[in-house]
Coordinates of C-alpha atoms in Angstrom, one line a residue:
M86 CA 152.3 80.9 130.3
Q87 CA 149.8 82.2 127.8
P88 CA 150.6 85.4 125.8
Y89 CA 147.9 87.4 127.6
E90 CA 149.7 86.7 130.9
L91 CA 152.9 88.5 129.8
S92 CA 153.8 91.9 131.1
L93 CA 154.4 94.6 128.6
T94 CA 158.1 94.3 128.9
Q95 CA 158.0 90.5 128.5
A96 CA 155.7 90.7 125.5
A97 CA 157.8 93.4 123.9
D98 CA 161.0 91.4 124.4
A99 CA 159.3 88.3 122.9
V100 CA 157.9 90.3 119.9
R101 CA 161.3 91.9 119.2
A102 CA 163.0 88.5 119.3
R103 CA 160.4 87.1 116.9
Q104 CA 159.5 84.5 119.6
L105 CA 155.9 85.8 119.7
S106 CA 154.0 87.4 116.9
P107 CA 151.7 90.4 117.4
V108 CA 148.9 88.3 115.9
E109 CA 149.3 85.5 118.4
L110 CA 149.4 88.1 121.2
A111 CA 146.3 89.9 120.0
D112 CA 144.4 86.7 119.5
S113 CA 145.3 85.6 123.0
V114 CA 144.2 88.9 124.6
L115 CA 140.9 88.9 122.6
E116 CA 140.2 85.3 123.5
R117 CA 140.8 86.3 127.2
I118 CA 138.4 89.2 126.8
G119 CA 135.7 86.8 125.5
H120 CA 136.3 84.5 128.5
V121 CA 136.2 87.0 131.4
E122 CA 134.5 90.2 130.1
P123 CA 131.0 88.9 130.9
R124 CA 132.0 88.7 134.6
L125 CA 134.1 91.8 134.9
Q126 CA 132.7 94.3 132.4
A127 CA 135.9 96.3 132.0
Y128 CA 135.1 97.4 128.4
V129 CA 132.6 99.7 126.9
T130 CA 133.5 98.3 123.5
V131 CA 135.9 95.8 122.2
T132 CA 137.5 96.6 118.8
A133 CA 138.4 93.0 117.9
E134 CA 138.4 93.4 114.1
Q135 CA 140.5 96.6 114.3
A136 CA 142.9 94.9 116.7
R137 CA 143.5 91.9 114.5
R138 CA 144.1 94.2 111.5
A139 CA 146.6 96.3 113.4
A140 CA 148.3 93.2 114.7
R141 CA 148.8 91.8 111.2
E142 CA 150.2 95.1 110.1
A143 CA 152.6 95.1 113.0
E144 CA 153.7 91.6 112.3
N145 CA 154.3 92.5 108.6
D146 CA 156.3 95.6 109.6
I147 CA 158.4 93.8 112.1
A148 CA 159.1 91.0 109.6
A149 CA 160.2 93.7 107.1
G150 CA 162.6 95.2 109.6
R151 CA 160.4 98.2 110.5
Y152 CA 160.3 97.6 114.3
R153 CA 159.1 100.8 116.0
G154 CA 160.0 100.0 119.6
P155 CA 158.7 98.2 122.7
L156 CA 155.0 99.1 122.1
H157 CA 154.9 97.7 118.6
G158 CA 152.3 95.1 118.3
I159 CA 151.2 95.3 122.0
P160 CA 147.4 95.2 122.8
M161 CA 146.1 98.1 124.9
G162 CA 142.9 99.6 126.2
L163 CA 142.0 103.2 126.3
K164 CA 139.7 104.8 128.9
D165 CA 136.5 105.9 127.2
L166 CA 137.4 109.6 127.6
I167 CA 140.2 109.3 125.0
D168 CA 139.4 110.1 121.4
V169 CA 140.3 107.6 118.7
A170 CA 139.3 108.8 115.2
G171 CA 136.0 107.2 114.0
A172 CA 135.4 105.4 117.4
A173 CA 132.8 106.2 120.0
T174 CA 133.9 108.2 123.1
T175 CA 130.9 107.8 125.4
A176 CA 132.5 108.6 128.8
S177 CA 130.3 105.7 129.9
S178 CA 127.3 108.1 129.7
R179 CA 124.0 108.2 127.9
V180 CA 124.7 111.8 127.3
R181 CA 127.4 110.9 124.7
A182 CA 126.0 107.6 123.5
D183 CA 126.1 108.8 119.8
H184 CA 129.4 110.7 120.0
R185 CA 132.1 109.6 117.6
A186 CA 135.6 111.2 117.6
Q187 CA 136.6 113.1 114.5
A188 CA 140.3 112.8 115.1
D189 CA 142.8 111.0 117.4
S190 CA 143.7 112.5 120.8
T191 CA 147.4 113.2 121.1
V192 CA 148.0 110.1 123.3
A193 CA 146.1 107.9 120.9
A194 CA 148.1 109.2 117.9
R195 CA 151.4 108.7 119.8
L196 CA 150.5 105.2 120.7
A197 CA 149.5 104.4 117.2
A198 CA 152.8 105.8 115.9
A199 CA 154.5 103.5 118.4
G200 CA 152.6 100.6 116.9
A201 CA 150.4 99.7 119.8
V202 CA 147.2 97.7 119.0
L203 CA 143.9 99.0 120.3
A204 CA 141.8 96.2 121.9
G205 CA 139.0 98.5 123.0
K206 CA 137.7 101.3 125.1
T207 CA 137.4 100.8 128.9
H208 CA 134.7 101.9 131.3
T209 CA 134.9 104.9 133.5
H210 CA 132.7 106.2 136.2
E211 CA 130.4 108.5 134.2
F212 CA 132.5 111.4 132.9
A213 CA 135.2 110.3 135.4
Y214 CA 133.2 111.9 138.2
G215 CA 133.5 109.1 140.8
L216 CA 135.8 106.7 142.6
T217 CA 134.1 103.4 142.0
T218 CA 133.2 102.7 138.3
P219 CA 129.9 101.0 139.2
Q220 CA 129.6 99.2 135.8
T221 CA 132.8 97.2 136.4
N222 CA 133.7 94.5 138.9
N223 CA 136.9 94.2 140.9
A224 CA 139.3 91.8 139.2
W225 CA 140.0 90.0 142.6
D226 CA 136.5 89.9 144.0
R227 CA 133.6 90.5 141.7
E228 CA 131.4 91.6 144.6
R229 CA 133.7 94.5 145.3
V230 CA 134.2 97.9 143.6
A231 CA 136.8 98.3 140.9
G232 CA 137.8 101.7 142.0
G233 CA 137.6 104.7 139.8
S234 CA 137.2 106.5 137.7
S235 CA 139.6 104.4 135.6
G236 CA 138.2 101.2 136.9
G237 CA 137.8 99.5 133.5
S238 CA 141.4 100.3 132.7
A239 CA 142.8 98.8 135.9
V240 CA 140.6 95.7 135.8
A241 CA 141.6 95.0 132.2
V242 CA 145.3 95.0 133.1
A243 CA 144.7 93.0 136.3
A244 CA 142.6 90.4 134.4
G245 CA 144.9 90.1 131.3
T246 CA 142.4 91.6 128.9
A247 CA 144.9 94.3 127.9
T248 CA 148.7 94.4 128.2
F249 CA 148.6 98.0 129.3
T250 CA 145.9 100.7 129.4
L251 CA 145.6 104.5 129.8
G252 CA 143.5 106.1 132.5
T253 CA 142.9 109.7 133.6
D254 CA 143.4 111.0 137.1
T255 CA 141.7 114.1 138.6
G256 CA 141.7 113.2 142.3
G257 CA 143.2 109.7 142.2
S258 CA 141.4 108.0 139.3
I259 CA 144.5 106.2 138.0
R260 CA 146.0 105.3 141.3
V261 CA 142.9 104.3 143.3
P262 CA 141.7 101.5 140.9
S263 CA 145.3 100.4 140.4
A264 CA 145.8 99.9 144.1
L265 CA 142.4 98.2 144.5
N266 CA 143.2 95.7 141.6
G267 CA 146.9 95.1 142.4
V268 CA 148.5 96.8 139.4
V269 CA 150.8 99.8 138.8
G270 CA 149.3 103.2 138.1
L271 CA 151.3 106.4 137.3
K272 CA 149.9 109.9 137.5
P273 CA 152.7 112.0 136.0
T274 CA 153.5 115.6 136.6
Y275 CA 150.7 118.0 135.5
G276 CA 151.3 118.8 131.9
L277 CA 153.9 116.1 131.1
I278 CA 151.4 114.1 129.0
P279 CA 149.2 116.1 126.7
R280 CA 145.4 116.0 127.2
H281 CA 144.3 117.2 123.8
G282 CA 141.4 115.0 122.7
V283 CA 140.6 113.7 126.2
T284 CA 137.2 114.5 127.7
S285 CA 137.8 116.8 130.7
L286 CA 136.5 116.5 134.2
S287 CA 138.4 119.4 135.8
W288 CA 140.9 121.0 133.5
S289 CA 143.3 122.2 136.2
L290 CA 143.4 118.8 138.0
D291 CA 143.2 116.3 135.0
H292 CA 146.1 114.1 134.1
V293 CA 146.6 111.2 131.7
G294 CA 148.8 108.2 132.6
P295 CA 149.5 104.5 132.2
I296 CA 148.2 101.5 134.1
T297 CA 150.5 98.4 133.8
R298 CA 151.6 95.2 135.4
T299 CA 155.0 96.5 136.4
V300 CA 156.8 99.8 137.0
E301 CA 159.2 99.0 134.1
D302 CA 156.1 98.7 131.8
A303 CA 154.8 102.1 133.1
A304 CA 158.2 103.7 132.1
L305 CA 157.9 102.3 128.6
V306 CA 154.5 103.9 128.1
L307 CA 155.5 107.2 129.7
T308 CA 158.5 107.4 127.3
A309 CA 156.1 107.1 124.3
L310 CA 153.6 109.7 125.6
A311 CA 155.5 112.5 127.3
G312 CA 156.3 115.6 125.2
H313 CA 155.0 119.0 124.4
D314 CA 151.8 119.6 122.4
L315 CA 150.7 123.1 121.4
R316 CA 147.1 122.1 121.4
D317 CA 147.1 121.5 125.2
P318 CA 147.6 124.9 127.0
A319 CA 149.0 123.1 130.1
S320 CA 151.5 121.0 128.1
L321 CA 155.0 121.4 129.4
T322 CA 157.9 122.1 127.0
T323 CA 160.2 119.6 128.9
P324 CA 162.4 117.6 126.4
A325 CA 161.4 114.0 125.9
I326 CA 163.6 111.5 127.7
D327 CA 163.8 107.7 128.2
Y328 CA 162.2 106.9 131.5
R329 CA 163.2 103.3 131.7
P330 CA 164.7 102.7 135.2
R331 CA 168.1 101.3 135.8
T332 CA 168.1 97.6 136.6
G333 CA 170.0 97.9 139.9
M334 CA 168.3 97.7 143.3
D335 CA 170.8 99.9 145.1
L336 CA 168.9 103.0 146.5
T337 CA 171.8 104.3 148.5
G338 CA 171.7 108.1 148.8
L339 CA 168.0 108.4 148.1
R340 CA 165.9 110.0 150.9
V341 CA 162.4 108.6 151.4
G342 CA 160.0 110.8 153.3
V343 CA 157.7 109.0 155.7
P344 CA 154.7 111.2 156.8
R345 CA 154.1 111.4 160.5
N346 CA 150.7 113.0 159.9
Y347 CA 147.8 112.7 157.5
Y348 CA 148.7 109.8 155.3
F349 CA 148.5 107.2 158.1
D350 CA 145.5 108.8 159.8
H351 CA 142.3 106.7 159.5
V352 CA 144.0 103.9 157.6
D353 CA 143.1 100.2 157.8
P354 CA 145.6 98.4 160.0
E355 CA 146.4 95.8 157.4
V356 CA 147.0 98.6 154.8
E357 CA 149.3 100.5 157.1
A358 CA 151.3 97.3 158.0
A359 CA 151.8 96.4 154.4
V360 CA 152.9 99.9 153.4
R361 CA 155.3 100.2 156.4
R362 CA 156.8 96.8 155.5
A363 CA 157.4 98.1 151.9
I364 CA 159.0 101.3 153.3
A365 CA 161.3 99.1 155.4
Q366 CA 162.2 97.2 152.3
L367 CA 163.2 100.5 150.6
E368 CA 165.4 101.2 153.6
S369 CA 167.0 97.7 153.3
L370 CA 167.9 98.6 149.7
G371 CA 169.9 101.6 150.9
A372 CA 167.3 104.4 151.1
R373 CA 167.4 106.7 154.1
L374 CA 164.1 107.2 155.8
V375 CA 163.2 110.8 156.8
E376 CA 160.2 111.7 158.9
I377 CA 158.2 114.6 157.4
E378 CA 155.2 116.7 158.2
I379 CA 152.6 117.2 155.5
P380 CA 151.6 120.9 155.4
L381 CA 148.1 122.5 155.3
T382 CA 146.3 119.1 155.6
R383 CA 143.1 120.7 156.9
Y384 CA 142.6 122.4 153.6
I385 CA 143.3 119.4 151.2
Q386 CA 139.8 118.0 150.7
A387 CA 138.1 121.4 150.6
T388 CA 140.6 122.6 148.0
Q389 CA 140.2 119.5 145.8
W390 CA 136.4 119.8 145.8
G391 CA 136.5 123.6 145.5
L392 CA 138.5 123.3 142.3
M393 CA 136.9 120.2 140.8
V394 CA 133.2 120.9 141.3
P395 CA 132.9 124.3 139.6
E396 CA 135.2 123.3 136.7
A397 CA 133.3 120.1 136.1
T398 CA 130.0 122.0 136.1
A399 CA 131.3 124.6 133.7
Y400 CA 132.3 121.8 131.2
H401 CA 128.8 120.3 131.3
E402 CA 126.9 123.6 131.4
R403 CA 125.1 123.1 128.0
T404 CA 124.2 119.4 128.2
L405 CA 123.2 119.7 131.9
R406 CA 120.5 122.2 130.9
A407 CA 119.6 120.4 127.6
V408 CA 119.4 116.8 128.7
P409 CA 119.7 116.5 132.5
E410 CA 117.7 113.3 132.5
L411 CA 120.5 111.5 130.7
Y412 CA 122.9 111.8 133.5
Q413 CA 123.1 109.2 136.3
A414 CA 121.6 110.6 139.5
D415 CA 124.9 110.8 141.5
I416 CA 126.6 112.7 138.7
R417 CA 123.7 115.1 138.1
I418 CA 123.6 116.0 141.7
L419 CA 127.3 116.9 141.7
L420 CA 127.0 118.9 138.6
E421 CA 123.9 120.8 139.8
A422 CA 125.7 121.5 143.1
G423 CA 128.5 123.2 141.1
E424 CA 126.1 125.7 139.8
L425 CA 125.5 126.9 143.4
M426 CA 129.2 127.4 144.3
P427 CA 130.1 131.1 144.7
A428 CA 132.9 132.4 142.6
G429 CA 134.7 133.5 145.8
D430 CA 134.9 129.9 147.0
Y431 CA 136.6 128.9 143.7
L432 CA 139.1 131.7 144.0
R433 CA 139.8 130.8 147.6
A434 CA 140.5 127.2 146.4
Q435 CA 142.9 128.6 143.8
R436 CA 144.8 130.5 146.5
S437 CA 144.9 127.5 148.7
R438 CA 146.4 125.4 145.9
T439 CA 149.1 128.0 145.3
L440 CA 150.0 127.9 149.0
M441 CA 150.1 124.1 149.0
R442 CA 152.3 124.0 145.9
Q443 CA 154.8 126.3 147.7
E444 CA 154.7 124.3 150.9
W445 CA 155.1 121.0 149.1
A446 CA 158.1 122.4 147.1
R447 CA 159.8 123.3 150.4
M448 CA 159.0 119.9 151.9
L449 CA 160.3 118.1 148.8
Q450 CA 163.7 119.9 149.1
D451 CA 164.4 117.6 152.1
V452 CA 163.4 114.2 150.5
D453 CA 163.6 112.7 147.0
V454 CA 160.2 110.9 147.3
I455 CA 157.4 110.4 149.8
A456 CA 156.1 106.9 150.5
A457 CA 152.5 106.4 151.8
P458 CA 149.4 104.3 151.3
T459 CA 147.6 104.9 148.0
V460 CA 144.2 104.4 149.5
P461 CA 143.4 103.9 153.2
A462 CA 141.3 100.7 152.7
T463 CA 141.1 97.9 150.2
A464 CA 138.1 97.4 147.9
V465 CA 134.8 97.7 149.6
K466 CA 131.6 95.8 148.8
A467 CA 129.8 97.2 145.8
D468 CA 126.8 98.4 147.8
Q469 CA 128.9 99.8 150.7
E470 CA 128.6 103.6 151.1
T471 CA 130.7 104.3 154.2
I472 CA 133.8 103.1 156.0
T473 CA 133.9 103.2 159.9
W474 CA 137.3 103.7 161.4
A475 CA 138.6 102.3 164.7
D476 CA 137.8 105.5 166.6
G477 CA 134.2 105.4 165.4
T478 CA 134.6 108.1 162.6
V479 CA 132.4 107.4 159.6
E480 CA 133.6 108.4 156.2
G481 CA 132.0 108.1 152.8
V482 CA 133.8 105.6 150.5
S483 CA 134.6 108.2 147.8
D484 CA 135.9 110.7 150.4
A485 CA 138.1 107.9 151.9
Y486 CA 139.5 106.9 148.5
V487 CA 140.3 110.4 147.3
R488 CA 141.7 111.6 150.6
L489 CA 145.2 110.3 150.2
S490 CA 145.5 110.6 146.4
S491 CA 144.2 114.2 145.8
P492 CA 147.2 116.1 147.2
A493 CA 149.2 115.1 144.1
N494 CA 146.5 116.5 141.8
I495 CA 146.3 119.8 143.7
T496 CA 150.0 120.3 143.7
G497 CA 150.6 118.6 140.3
V498 CA 153.5 116.4 141.6
P499 CA 153.9 112.9 140.1
S500 CA 152.7 109.9 142.0
L501 CA 153.2 106.2 141.4
S502 CA 151.0 103.4 142.9
V503 CA 152.8 100.1 143.4
P504 CA 151.3 96.8 144.7
V505 CA 152.8 95.9 148.1
G506 CA 150.8 92.8 149.1
H507 CA 147.3 91.7 150.1
D508 CA 145.1 91.8 153.2
T509 CA 144.0 88.6 154.9
T510 CA 141.0 88.3 152.6
G511 CA 143.3 88.4 149.5
L512 CA 142.5 92.0 148.4
P513 CA 145.4 94.0 147.0
I514 CA 147.1 96.9 148.8
G515 CA 149.0 99.8 147.1
M516 CA 151.8 102.1 148.2
Q517 CA 152.1 105.4 146.4
L518 CA 155.4 107.2 145.9
L519 CA 155.2 111.0 145.4
G520 CA 158.0 113.1 144.0
R521 CA 159.1 116.5 142.9
P522 CA 157.7 118.0 139.7
L523 CA 159.3 116.1 136.8
G524 CA 160.7 113.6 139.2
E525 CA 159.2 110.6 137.4
S526 CA 162.6 109.0 137.0
A527 CA 163.2 108.8 140.7
L528 CA 159.7 107.4 141.3
L529 CA 160.2 104.7 138.6
R530 CA 163.7 103.8 139.9
I531 CA 162.5 103.3 143.4
G532 CA 159.3 101.5 142.4
H533 CA 161.2 99.2 140.1
A534 CA 163.8 98.4 142.7
F535 CA 161.1 97.5 145.2
Q536 CA 159.3 95.3 142.6
Q537 CA 162.5 93.4 142.0
T538 CA 162.4 92.2 145.7
Q539 CA 158.8 90.9 145.3
P540 CA 157.3 87.8 143.6
A541 CA 156.5 88.3 139.9
P542 CA 153.1 89.9 139.4
T543 CA 150.3 87.5 138.5
L544 CA 146.8 88.0 137.1
A545 CA 143.9 88.3 139.5
P546 CA 142.5 84.9 140.3
A547 CA 138.9 86.0 140.3
A548 CA 139.2 86.9 136.7

């Protein structure tokens, strides 16, 4: 096994034991980038020189006994919305082609303090306003979408061009590409990871979170990132804890909610079958399955768009008027549409979110987590605009991909996407676990237990 093939946990164990040097690991990942990046286009920019320098520093520190923890010397990628001092933050847009960050974002600073090594900045759908990341190709089939908006981050992990990455999630943008590329994606509780220094799409829906090979890896990154930051008004004051899950597989006593509505409506039969098999596996580990009814489903998509569209337009107000021609056509249309949305509609969306939060809190009193598909279909062809369901209903690809992930953004609850197999064409399928606010430990415990019953994750063969 080459170093770039190692999961974060495996690489960290090898580095700590002095069986693998950070320089060897960084060189392996950078060589892998050089080999597959022309086909996948996961990166906006590769910081090879900076990565090698940081890897040498990590190696020297570890040799001198200054080991900082499991992220020390580990190569990572950061979505190109996340500021790193002196580096470009383009948001994959011509609008910000010349923008360079003056200071580190909170998450970049925390990862640097933990000793992580930046391999580069990964592509996003322009300003994170989309669910496909058109610049980037799916790691399993280059003719299919990567998912978005953190498509570059998910593809980098799936292809072995980063040991872990960070993405952002406003309506599913960590979990959707994670599911479509067969990796793990965690959207934490709203406010658990600070967003200072991260380009916003919709301030009341935005989250930052890790994309990794395994659930245990995600827990390591979350442990390094969670914690209060005064510079983020939404940042929670929750004390920092160690999120690493227990190694046991016994889920006795845990209640897993299985939706009887919404989450299995208009879902590809192969996706549904794989997710239901995974749920049955949780039951075999001791969890008790509880049927639940998802509340207020008719308002979910209207609420998501009612919040996101005007908030995004407000963020882009100046540049949209100054340089509208620099935006891609699909993004410009969405931003201009936001200028036409009445204030009353935005306020109604806020009221709807409040009601949803209340109803979800009641529902989650009866279960510890909810298990459901992450997305209703696997990765579509790059030029495909709609999905036609068995009953003849036609749905836009972006609407389909966001439909099952957006409730966690509206309510702010944590959600973890875990790979649960592949369809008959070999494309990955994801299951999401949704929990109570600050219920990450339960999600990670259950996801880790499930992964221990599965074959070890492998890199995408198309990469």
